[in-house]
XYZ file of C-alpha atoms in Angstrom:
725
model
C 6.525 -28.485 64.030
C 6.478 -29.314 60.230
C 3.689 -26.837 59.755
C 5.851 -24.087 61.360
C 8.754 -24.961 59.064
C 6.381 -24.802 56.052
C 5.236 -21.361 57.142
C 8.884 -20.193 57.522
C 9.760 -21.526 54.056
C 6.794 -19.620 52.600
C 8.059 -16.438 54.203
C 11.497 -16.996 52.761
C 10.018 -17.798 49.348
C 7.960 -14.606 49.370
C 11.240 -12.660 49.381
C 13.172 -14.917 47.003
C 15.738 -12.753 45.286
C 15.358 -12.337 41.521
C 17.794 -11.014 38.943
C 16.933 -7.715 37.178
C 14.344 -7.809 34.356
C 16.977 -7.631 31.666
C 18.741 -10.697 33.080
C 15.433 -12.579 33.367
C 14.870 -12.053 29.675
C 18.426 -12.993 28.757
C 18.273 -16.312 30.695
C 14.994 -17.292 29.124
C 16.258 -16.568 25.619
C 19.567 -18.342 26.283
C 17.686 -21.578 26.966
C 15.470 -21.093 23.858
C 12.300 -20.708 25.945
C 9.310 -18.701 24.777
C 7.222 -16.545 27.036
C 4.339 -18.941 26.386
C 6.364 -21.879 27.680
C 7.364 -20.109 30.917
C 3.762 -18.944 31.446
C 2.393 -22.454 30.945
C 4.933 -23.965 33.410
C 4.116 -21.378 36.080
C 0.367 -21.483 35.356
C 0.100 -17.691 34.774
C -0.889 -15.579 31.759
C 1.510 -14.746 29.082
C 1.207 -11.039 29.760
C 2.107 -11.715 33.436
C 5.544 -13.112 32.436
C 6.008 -10.238 29.969
C 5.387 -7.802 32.782
C 8.025 -9.532 34.996
C 10.572 -9.244 32.196
C 9.748 -5.656 31.467
C 9.965 -4.578 35.170
C 6.339 -3.476 35.223
C 5.311 -5.968 37.826
C 6.952 -8.427 40.238
C 5.868 -12.029 40.874
C 4.012 -12.920 44.045
C 3.888 -16.250 45.996
C 3.495 -19.049 45.113
C 4.728 -18.234 41.519
C 7.664 -16.181 42.782
C 9.424 -19.154 44.389
C 8.985 -21.300 41.261
C 10.142 -18.390 38.995
C 13.188 -17.823 41.174
C 14.053 -21.579 41.041
C 13.758 -21.503 37.239
C 15.995 -18.456 36.901
C 18.523 -19.849 39.376
C 18.831 -23.040 37.360
C 19.199 -21.107 34.117
C 21.818 -18.864 35.657
C 23.961 -21.959 36.450
C 23.699 -23.136 32.872
C 24.244 -19.737 31.308
C 26.467 -17.528 33.522
C 26.383 -13.802 32.787
C 29.249 -12.502 30.631
C 32.207 -11.265 32.609
C 31.718 -7.691 31.424
C 28.096 -7.611 32.595
C 27.254 -6.125 36.001
C 24.215 -8.138 37.051
C 23.013 -7.260 40.488
C 20.303 -9.021 42.434
C 17.052 -7.249 43.178
C 13.744 -6.351 41.739
C 15.305 -3.944 39.258
C 13.550 -1.523 36.960
C 13.520 -1.395 33.199
C 11.873 0.779 30.673
C 9.770 -1.287 28.262
C 6.297 -2.512 27.471
C 4.075 -5.120 28.954
C 4.918 -7.790 26.446
C 7.615 -8.947 24.116
C 6.956 -10.210 20.580
C 7.788 -13.808 19.838
C 8.402 -15.549 16.542
C 5.104 -16.624 14.914
C 5.079 -20.370 15.189
C 1.442 -21.249 14.498
C -1.186 -20.813 11.829
C -2.595 -17.631 13.203
C -6.324 -18.052 14.030
C -7.477 -17.788 17.648
C -6.515 -20.873 19.536
C -4.111 -22.168 22.151
C -0.975 -21.157 20.139
C -1.828 -17.465 20.014
C -4.035 -16.757 22.995
C -3.047 -16.265 26.630
C -4.477 -18.598 29.306
C -6.776 -17.378 32.011
C -5.361 -16.719 35.509
C -4.950 -19.837 37.571
C -5.503 -22.199 34.616
C -2.888 -24.070 32.638
C -2.813 -23.205 28.983
C -4.494 -25.668 26.686
C -1.231 -25.749 24.726
C 0.499 -27.397 27.618
C -1.385 -30.607 26.916
C -0.403 -30.563 23.227
C 2.768 -32.361 22.323
C 4.956 -31.188 19.507
C 3.852 -34.066 17.326
C 0.218 -33.166 17.939
C 0.434 -29.487 17.030
C -1.182 -28.491 13.752
C 1.004 -27.922 10.748
C 2.004 -24.289 10.694
C 1.097 -22.392 7.502
C 4.019 -20.759 5.669
C 4.149 -17.235 6.891
C 5.294 -14.053 5.144
C 8.721 -12.929 5.948
C 8.531 -9.439 7.489
C 11.560 -7.182 6.861
C 13.121 -5.274 9.754
C 12.254 -1.629 10.077
C 14.527 0.879 8.447
C 17.497 1.470 10.757
C 16.994 -1.746 12.671
C 14.604 -2.790 15.407
C 13.098 0.005 17.521
C 12.405 -0.969 21.137
C 9.741 1.708 21.404
C 7.540 -0.278 19.030
C 8.503 -3.834 20.128
C 4.941 -5.105 19.642
C 4.646 -3.997 16.052
C 2.816 -1.248 14.109
C -0.729 -2.258 14.979
C -3.086 -4.434 16.968
C -6.460 -5.988 16.286
C -8.521 -5.443 19.444
C -11.119 -8.121 20.284
C -13.193 -9.108 23.331
C -14.061 -12.621 24.423
C -17.307 -13.915 25.923
C -16.061 -13.095 29.416
C -15.449 -9.539 28.527
C -11.679 -9.873 28.476
C -10.117 -7.537 25.890
C -7.152 -8.920 23.846
C -4.911 -7.213 21.406
C -3.639 -9.360 18.529
C -0.369 -8.037 17.277
C 1.922 -8.975 14.414
C 3.949 -12.162 14.787
C 1.244 -13.996 16.665
C 1.689 -11.969 19.887
C -1.474 -11.479 22.070
C -1.650 -8.880 24.798
C -4.166 -8.486 27.661
C -5.770 -5.034 27.504
C -6.905 -3.704 30.923
C -8.673 -0.665 29.506
C -12.367 -0.470 30.355
C -13.241 2.560 28.195
C -12.272 4.026 24.861
C -10.190 6.827 26.422
C -8.443 4.288 28.617
C -7.726 2.162 25.532
C -6.037 5.154 23.859
C -3.979 5.821 27.001
C -2.934 2.198 27.278
C -1.899 2.070 23.613
C 0.439 5.081 24.019
C 1.861 4.143 27.453
C 1.996 0.373 27.537
C 1.026 -0.975 24.100
C 4.462 -0.754 22.513
C 2.795 -0.109 19.171
C 3.953 2.135 16.266
C 6.393 2.199 13.427
C 9.680 4.064 12.915
C 9.777 6.927 10.422
C 10.532 6.100 6.855
C 12.694 9.124 6.303
C 15.070 11.055 8.609
C 13.061 14.317 8.681
C 9.754 12.453 8.938
C 7.543 11.374 11.818
C 7.056 7.983 13.395
C 3.829 6.240 12.387
C 1.093 6.472 14.954
C -0.117 3.139 16.435
C -3.168 1.602 14.690
C -5.945 -0.149 16.547
C -8.307 -2.254 14.537
C -11.567 -2.776 16.444
C -13.621 -5.957 15.930
C -17.371 -6.058 16.425
C -16.887 -7.537 19.915
C -14.524 -4.682 20.795
C -16.979 -2.117 19.564
C -19.654 -3.561 21.824
C -17.214 -3.680 24.737
C -16.392 0.045 24.356
C -19.926 1.236 23.711
C -19.665 1.859 19.941
C -22.134 0.681 17.324
C -21.336 -2.467 15.469
C -22.612 -0.992 12.168
C -23.272 2.530 10.993
C -26.795 3.715 10.047
C -27.383 4.922 6.508
C -27.207 8.535 7.786
C -23.945 7.865 9.600
C -22.457 6.167 6.554
C -23.294 9.187 4.427
C -21.720 11.546 7.027
C -18.742 9.177 7.416
C -18.901 9.233 11.249
C -20.988 8.693 14.298
C -22.732 11.819 15.799
C -20.648 14.201 17.913
C -23.159 13.669 20.737
C -22.391 9.948 20.978
C -21.400 8.730 24.428
C -17.962 7.468 23.235
C -17.148 10.882 21.649
C -18.128 12.664 24.850
C -15.855 10.309 26.868
C -12.936 11.234 24.665
C -13.632 14.915 24.953
C -13.875 14.769 28.773
C -10.569 12.937 28.852
C -8.897 15.696 26.832
C -8.738 13.843 23.520
C -9.574 15.425 20.157
C -10.728 14.119 16.806
C -9.783 15.325 13.343
C -12.396 16.943 11.063
C -13.577 13.510 9.822
C -14.645 12.657 13.393
C -15.104 9.126 14.780
C -15.585 7.220 11.589
C -14.203 4.143 9.830
C -10.689 5.651 9.953
C -10.432 7.955 12.951
C -7.478 9.786 14.535
C -7.603 10.461 18.284
C -4.976 12.898 19.505
C -3.847 15.605 21.914
C -1.943 18.636 20.560
C 1.770 17.823 20.270
C 4.116 19.184 22.905
C 7.312 19.835 21.002
C 8.364 16.535 19.482
C 6.065 14.521 21.764
C 3.158 13.264 19.703
C 0.136 11.602 21.281
C -2.045 10.171 18.533
C -3.737 6.858 17.924
C -5.506 5.801 14.809
C -8.625 3.592 14.746
C -9.761 1.300 11.912
C -13.255 -0.212 12.109
C -13.741 -2.997 9.510
C -17.481 -3.371 10.281
C -17.872 0.291 9.390
C -16.478 -0.467 5.912
C -12.924 0.820 6.636
C -11.487 -2.114 4.590
C -13.021 -1.767 1.101
C -13.702 -5.237 -0.232
C -12.624 -4.135 -3.720
C -9.075 -3.679 -2.473
C -8.913 -5.714 0.763
C -11.004 -8.646 -0.317
C -12.495 -10.563 2.620
C -10.036 -9.073 5.142
C -12.929 -7.568 7.252
C -14.248 -11.144 7.853
C -10.927 -12.592 8.984
C -10.405 -13.733 12.632
C -8.381 -11.228 14.712
C -5.057 -13.037 14.524
C -5.250 -13.539 10.744
C -6.392 -9.905 10.223
C -3.373 -8.760 12.322
C -1.149 -10.827 10.055
C -2.515 -9.309 6.835
C -2.460 -5.734 8.073
C 0.911 -6.235 9.801
C 2.612 -7.510 6.661
C 1.141 -4.549 4.671
C 2.258 -2.055 7.313
C 5.800 -3.427 7.531
C 6.285 -3.580 3.767
C 4.402 -0.439 2.757
C 3.424 1.653 5.814
C 0.883 1.649 8.579
C -2.445 2.263 6.806
C -3.657 5.811 7.168
C -7.009 5.279 5.533
C -8.031 3.727 2.236
C -5.278 2.270 -0.005
C -5.466 5.469 -2.031
C -4.988 7.632 0.978
C -2.046 5.420 2.167
C -0.471 5.595 -1.312
C -0.487 9.390 -1.114
C 0.698 9.465 2.477
C 3.616 7.190 1.547
C 4.881 9.865 -0.837
C 4.921 12.399 1.959
C 6.399 10.019 4.510
C 9.339 9.374 2.193
C 9.758 13.030 1.274
C 8.603 15.167 4.302
C 8.002 18.752 3.361
C 10.289 20.230 6.042
C 13.437 19.318 7.957
C 15.516 20.744 10.831
C 18.012 23.376 9.777
C 21.606 23.512 10.874
C 22.071 25.217 14.301
C 22.114 29.002 14.158
C 24.525 31.274 16.136
C 22.599 30.498 19.310
C 22.559 26.736 18.638
C 18.851 26.664 17.895
C 17.489 24.718 14.871
C 14.557 25.874 12.721
C 12.180 24.262 10.303
C 13.217 24.695 6.709
C 12.170 23.291 3.297
C 13.285 19.752 2.660
C 14.951 19.582 -0.767
C 13.367 17.081 -3.104
C 9.890 17.432 -1.515
C 6.784 19.149 -2.664
C 7.016 21.596 0.242
C 4.365 22.366 2.898
C 2.258 24.781 0.775
C 0.184 23.876 -2.299
C 1.034 25.431 -5.634
C -1.366 26.401 -8.419
C -1.160 24.167 -11.498
C -1.415 25.385 -15.059
C -4.938 26.098 -16.314
C -4.647 23.252 -18.904
C -3.804 20.755 -16.149
C -6.829 21.253 -13.938
C -10.137 19.359 -14.190
C -13.406 21.044 -15.053
C -14.847 23.095 -12.227
C -11.496 24.202 -10.797
C -11.312 27.817 -9.529
C -8.797 28.674 -12.245
C -11.628 28.078 -14.776
C -14.242 30.042 -12.893
C -14.426 32.710 -15.690
C -15.254 30.208 -18.467
C -18.871 30.191 -19.690
C -21.108 27.784 -17.686
C -21.525 25.123 -20.343
C -18.156 25.561 -22.140
C -16.535 22.281 -23.130
C -12.702 22.402 -23.255
C -11.134 20.745 -26.264
C -7.627 19.252 -26.683
C -6.122 22.720 -27.191
C -7.360 23.822 -23.750
C -7.156 20.707 -21.656
C -4.376 18.186 -20.841
C -5.918 14.773 -21.325
C -3.324 12.122 -20.417
C -5.178 8.912 -19.583
C -4.669 5.153 -19.939
C -5.562 3.281 -23.154
C -9.105 2.120 -23.990
C -8.701 1.134 -27.645
C -9.789 -1.714 -29.888
C -10.171 -2.402 -33.635
C -11.891 -4.988 -35.872
C -9.843 -8.114 -36.528
C -8.316 -8.594 -39.933
C -9.212 -11.556 -42.158
C -5.868 -13.094 -41.343
C -6.444 -12.772 -37.588
C -9.825 -14.428 -37.915
C -8.181 -17.519 -39.246
C -6.194 -18.178 -36.098
C -7.788 -19.901 -33.096
C -7.097 -17.853 -30.012
C -6.990 -14.412 -28.500
C -4.371 -14.129 -25.759
C -4.172 -11.256 -23.287
C -1.010 -10.204 -21.518
C -0.914 -7.711 -18.633
C 1.876 -5.438 -17.473
C 2.806 -5.939 -13.809
C 2.505 -2.822 -11.698
C 2.369 -0.718 -14.874
C 1.819 2.667 -13.164
C 4.540 2.011 -10.607
C 6.908 1.159 -13.484
C 5.848 4.420 -15.173
C 6.821 6.341 -12.064
C 10.263 4.775 -11.775
C 12.954 7.300 -12.733
C 10.402 9.854 -13.870
C 11.431 13.517 -13.469
C 8.483 15.516 -12.241
C 7.969 19.136 -11.238
C 8.384 20.022 -7.573
C 7.270 23.652 -7.721
C 4.967 25.981 -9.608
C 4.915 26.097 -13.401
C 6.410 28.787 -15.612
C 4.514 29.839 -18.769
C 6.706 29.998 -21.895
C 5.713 31.097 -25.416
C 7.196 29.206 -28.398
C 9.675 27.169 -26.361
C 12.261 24.781 -27.732
C 11.188 21.324 -26.572
C 13.411 19.799 -23.851
C 12.643 16.090 -23.070
C 14.341 16.516 -19.638
C 12.082 19.364 -18.574
C 8.797 18.275 -16.981
C 5.719 20.210 -17.930
C 2.741 20.466 -20.285
C 3.247 21.403 -23.960
C 0.807 22.675 -26.568
C 2.006 21.063 -29.798
C 0.638 19.630 -33.005
C 1.476 15.894 -33.326
C -0.970 15.061 -36.117
C 1.878 14.764 -38.567
C 3.427 11.691 -36.846
C 2.960 8.778 -39.221
C 3.085 5.300 -37.538
C 3.558 3.583 -40.900
C 7.234 4.604 -40.673
C 8.861 5.010 -37.299
C 12.333 4.971 -35.838
C 12.990 1.880 -33.793
C 16.655 2.422 -33.012
C 19.592 4.590 -33.789
C 19.442 5.320 -37.503
C 17.086 2.345 -37.908
C 13.572 2.807 -39.298
C 10.689 0.360 -39.598
C 7.775 0.187 -42.035
C 4.529 -0.795 -40.280
C 0.858 -0.962 -40.950
C -0.133 2.209 -39.091
C -3.845 1.455 -39.496
C -3.455 -1.525 -37.115
C -1.715 0.483 -34.392
C -3.208 2.886 -31.873
C -1.915 6.367 -31.755
C 0.388 6.875 -28.769
C -0.904 10.418 -28.276
C -4.563 9.831 -27.269
C -6.068 7.327 -24.818
C -8.644 6.323 -27.459
C -5.844 5.533 -29.903
C -7.259 7.961 -32.429
C -4.841 10.140 -34.403
C -4.815 13.727 -33.081
C -6.457 16.278 -35.354
C -4.376 19.310 -34.458
C -2.635 21.087 -31.558
C -3.244 19.608 -28.108
C -1.721 19.664 -24.624
C 0.639 16.823 -23.778
C 2.918 15.865 -20.824
C 6.648 15.772 -21.492
C 6.900 11.936 -21.961
C 4.298 12.013 -24.780
C 6.100 14.741 -26.720
C 9.472 13.137 -26.077
C 8.138 9.916 -27.634
C 7.191 11.765 -30.859
C 10.787 12.869 -31.107
C 11.950 9.337 -30.361
C 9.843 8.079 -33.301
C 11.856 10.366 -35.542
C 9.538 13.444 -35.923
C 10.088 17.100 -35.351
C 7.977 18.934 -32.759
C 7.406 22.673 -32.439
C 5.427 23.568 -29.282
C 3.379 26.786 -29.444
C 3.525 27.297 -25.694
C 4.252 25.370 -22.521
C 3.986 25.391 -18.754
C 7.382 24.048 -17.554
C 8.742 23.371 -14.118
C 12.413 24.318 -13.605
C 12.371 23.072 -10.041
C 12.132 19.334 -10.614
C 13.424 15.936 -9.460
C 12.772 12.198 -9.236
C 10.271 12.597 -6.465
C 8.607 9.208 -6.972
C 11.688 7.003 -6.997
C 11.609 6.117 -3.288
C 7.848 5.539 -3.500
C 8.346 3.182 -6.435
C 11.214 1.321 -4.759
C 9.207 0.658 -1.543
C 6.121 -0.563 -3.381
C 8.159 -2.629 -5.782
C 9.928 -4.366 -2.898
C 6.610 -4.935 -1.100
C 5.146 -6.382 -4.282
C 8.039 -8.680 -5.033
C 8.305 -9.959 -1.435
C 4.566 -10.736 -1.410
C 4.729 -12.505 -4.762
C 7.680 -14.584 -3.433
C 5.480 -15.613 -0.463
C 2.944 -16.800 -3.040
C 5.635 -18.920 -4.830
C 6.486 -16.531 -7.742
C 10.124 -15.365 -7.848
C 12.115 -13.039 -10.011
C 14.641 -15.619 -11.229
C 12.152 -17.992 -13.002
C 12.374 -19.004 -16.650
C 9.358 -17.940 -18.763
C 7.657 -21.364 -18.756
C 8.287 -21.790 -15.022
C 6.915 -18.322 -14.333
C 3.681 -19.068 -16.243
C 3.285 -22.307 -14.268
C 3.942 -20.549 -10.991
C 1.310 -17.948 -11.787
C -1.340 -20.629 -12.229
C -3.428 -20.485 -9.053
C -0.863 -18.505 -7.107
C -3.482 -16.619 -5.045
C -4.819 -19.894 -3.555
C -1.470 -20.807 -2.053
C -1.963 -18.276 0.748
C -5.279 -16.324 0.492
C -4.167 -13.886 3.198
C -1.022 -12.911 1.286
C -3.180 -12.558 -1.830
C -5.148 -9.922 0.071
C -1.895 -8.046 0.842
C -0.958 -8.256 -2.833
C -4.260 -6.736 -3.936
C -3.839 -3.906 -1.366
C -0.291 -3.168 -2.605
C -1.539 -2.856 -6.183
C -4.435 -0.668 -5.102
C -1.996 1.579 -3.195
C -0.106 2.266 -6.452
C -3.174 3.141 -8.556
C -4.985 4.892 -5.758
C -1.992 6.992 -4.778
C -1.524 8.144 -8.381
C -5.242 8.906 -8.636
C -5.223 10.950 -5.431
C -2.804 13.432 -7.007
C -5.858 14.780 -8.857
C -8.677 14.082 -6.412
C -11.991 15.488 -7.415
C -14.633 17.076 -5.172
C -16.383 14.632 -2.906
C -19.760 16.273 -2.207
C -19.585 18.656 0.814
C -21.799 21.115 -1.014
C -19.178 21.874 -3.671
C -20.151 24.040 -6.705
C -18.161 24.571 -9.950
C -15.630 27.314 -9.708
C -15.251 26.957 -5.931
C -12.261 25.272 -4.228
C -12.598 21.863 -2.644
C -10.730 20.324 0.283
C -8.099 18.388 -1.675
C -6.799 21.599 -3.243
C -5.254 22.636 0.092
C -2.792 19.743 -0.040
C 0.710 20.203 -1.534
C 0.185 16.724 -2.964
C -2.698 17.816 -5.123
C -0.606 17.696 -8.311
C -2.547 16.774 -11.441
C 0.603 17.406 -13.520
C 2.446 14.552 -11.740
C -0.436 12.282 -12.293
C -0.553 13.181 -15.965
C 3.167 12.543 -16.343
C 2.975 9.077 -14.754
C 0.018 8.038 -16.880
C 1.715 9.538 -20.041
C 4.884 7.571 -19.431
C 2.953 4.375 -18.676
C 1.040 4.623 -21.936
C 4.153 5.432 -23.889
C 6.108 2.510 -22.301
C 3.375 0.200 -23.523
C 3.228 1.683 -27.043
C 6.998 1.394 -27.353
C 6.825 -2.374 -26.709
C 3.923 -2.723 -29.131
C 5.929 -1.043 -31.904
C 8.994 -3.220 -31.235
C 6.830 -6.326 -31.268
C 5.155 -5.299 -34.586
C 8.411 -4.383 -36.233
C 9.978 -7.771 -35.301
C 7.020 -10.215 -35.666
C 4.466 -8.404 -37.894
C 1.822 -8.946 -35.164
C -0.429 -6.116 -34.043
C -2.684 -5.779 -31.003
C -6.397 -6.334 -31.300
C -7.375 -4.464 -28.140
C -5.754 -2.536 -25.260
C -7.298 -1.614 -21.946
C -4.999 0.319 -19.578
C -2.138 -2.202 -19.079
C -3.730 -5.282 -20.794
C -2.968 -6.017 -24.491
C -4.725 -8.691 -26.594
C -3.107 -10.474 -29.561
C -4.403 -13.114 -31.966
C -2.313 -16.259 -31.725
C -2.212 -19.886 -32.824
C -1.873 -21.187 -29.211
C -3.251 -20.437 -25.780
C -0.012 -19.223 -24.156
C 1.862 -15.922 -24.453
C 4.856 -17.998 -25.515
C 2.945 -18.773 -28.692
C 3.388 -15.212 -29.900
C 6.106 -13.555 -27.810
C 9.452 -13.913 -29.552
C 11.955 -15.712 -27.357
C 15.328 -16.942 -28.657
C 17.143 -19.398 -26.371
C 15.180 -17.961 -23.502
C 16.034 -14.419 -24.331
C 13.144 -12.002 -25.170
C 13.095 -9.389 -27.854
C 15.109 -6.361 -26.712
C 12.738 -3.529 -25.885
C 9.673 -5.753 -26.339
C 7.483 -7.748 -23.988
C 9.123 -10.002 -21.468
C 7.447 -12.509 -19.135
C 8.317 -12.183 -15.482
C 7.163 -10.900 -12.123
C 9.034 -7.605 -12.017
C 7.174 -4.324 -12.494
C 7.051 -3.520 -16.248
C 7.240 -7.167 -17.311
C 4.139 -9.064 -18.366
C 2.081 -11.982 -17.192
C -0.708 -14.046 -18.834
C -4.065 -12.271 -18.356
C -6.300 -14.771 -20.036
C -7.104 -16.681 -23.281
C -10.346 -16.966 -25.286
C -11.077 -18.172 -28.774
C -11.383 -15.957 -31.752
C -14.829 -17.366 -32.303
C -15.786 -16.122 -28.783
C -14.550 -12.681 -29.693
C -16.407 -12.497 -32.969
C -19.643 -13.756 -31.302
C -19.435 -11.125 -28.537
C -18.889 -8.321 -30.979
C -21.713 -9.552 -33.123
C -24.048 -9.856 -30.212
C -23.515 -6.257 -29.253
C -23.176 -5.054 -32.858
C -19.824 -3.463 -31.978
C -16.927 -4.384 -34.362
C -14.551 -2.404 -32.092
C -15.768 -3.828 -28.759
C -12.840 -3.780 -26.350
C -12.194 -7.496 -25.825
C -9.358 -6.719 -23.374
C -12.027 -5.919 -20.807
C -13.365 -9.462 -20.851
C -10.328 -11.590 -21.818
C -9.620 -12.770 -18.312
C -12.583 -15.094 -17.866
C -14.686 -14.452 -20.970
C -17.664 -13.090 -18.982
C -19.249 -10.152 -20.753
C -21.328 -8.119 -18.344
C -22.876 -5.683 -20.842
C -22.533 -3.723 -24.033
C -19.442 -1.664 -24.647
C -19.350 0.888 -27.400
C -15.581 0.999 -27.405
C -15.373 4.575 -26.177
């Protein structure tokens, strides 16, 4: 008889009533339980519990009875609010197969981040709280603009890996791990768009949501029939052959690839139907998608740690769209989309129109002086013609050095300081052209009008310059670089300059009379949002590394000592953010990249509205001028002059090893308008210290009195001769 009763109880349990999925989730959270804890108690996988809470699946015996008992007990402890209408039943809910949980562990693969196998208790169940490993400090991830978006509850990306049993797992941000049922590459793409819960909300109202990013490990590549590494021929082509089995599978399933094909950064899509986008991006680290120069050892990280690194970068900057340079450029467009929806017309229909403040959707021709050699605008020039300063805008970063004076040789040290995020600071508040240039003869210079100006600045004498309102300073001009050329040499006659360079000549107290100019009356502060987002990303990451904005100079220098070792993964994110700044500015004047290009013929980058060499020139011009202004202030106040400058690094001779030994601070306050120690963009940090004897020996060894010591000041390692050019 007892066996009959047990059978009846089993039948009743198989139909045990459950609250709707939303209530299941509420009850679990009310008791402070994680999905992992529930899954461990019921001896099911984490993804199984996520499916129950999302309404995708329903529990079966014997787990259903235990799950119902748990929910019934929680409901007694945490009754539903009076205003809530909670009905009993299986319920349906729109959502995804899993819900992200707070990251509570160190990140690598292990019992804290990986789901258990069916029918087996999680290994974490046998680990007491006291026995759990110490969690590493994790980077704080800001919420998406406009608040959390349930469409992308699992984050912007996932690192897809496969275990020895062939089970595919998706490691998401926050330590979340999802089971992936997809058996083929097309199925993986379908799963990502329908169940993955991956993506990122748009950064600007008129923009588009970021497509989900899948990062495929070597094990995942093998699981989906892709090569673990590219051949030399495939690396040169940047993709695997179109006849590859995986490409054919995608084609048969109705998916398409962009022109760059299935390579290190691939985009798999179907043509958009109205506002419905179907696109997934792939990143393949073993195909060299993550350049070690900018991403360090990220490609060698375990899946969970790689998801952390890329997830923090995606949340703070944007979901990577390719290299850091490509992402830097894409960030500009994401913040200022070229078009927006118009107001409804008489019939109530909206149309696409130009988005004010953007570069528009069509490229514009630059001025002839702004383009690099080989551009179609220069096709009529003789084949071996070399353009001089009067024909070519040449705004570049500093590479300047000089021999040390006798007095400088008597001090003991050479100390280098480096400007934080110098090019980002140069972009902040900069007014740039948004449209095509207008050619003007003999214009009156307007410092508020962006453009390129042909003007003679050879008369500017750095031995006497204006350093304030009605305040002049007498300096040793022979010890200062010219602010008008990247080599620091004084210009010899008329040359093309960007607006910030000419405006600085006026600021120094000298008259300018341009002969002609290409100016842009349609202009604006296009890069402000770009700067603000990258600045915030940089400062948040530095804070994760223990360097804050409110530190006193001595504390800041101490905090910078070994800061990268405090969290090597966040150090990778920091390097990528910095590379995004420089690479994004560089992409504004991208040169031909093979593809059979010949001088005088267009190349692919010219078809982009973001191919804007004038904006690049303006940013570099302002960055160089900002640095020179601080050098002049410092010389006027202290009588000290730089020995060498390389881009954003300046070297001074000093009696001590610290920047505080030559930077003038009074009661903790720096020289107004001069160098200031700190983490903010535009402030400076210690780059390195070497002895004066080291500097003289290096210059003597290479027989180069003007060898640029700023290139080697960081660690003193000299890799080869440098003629100072």
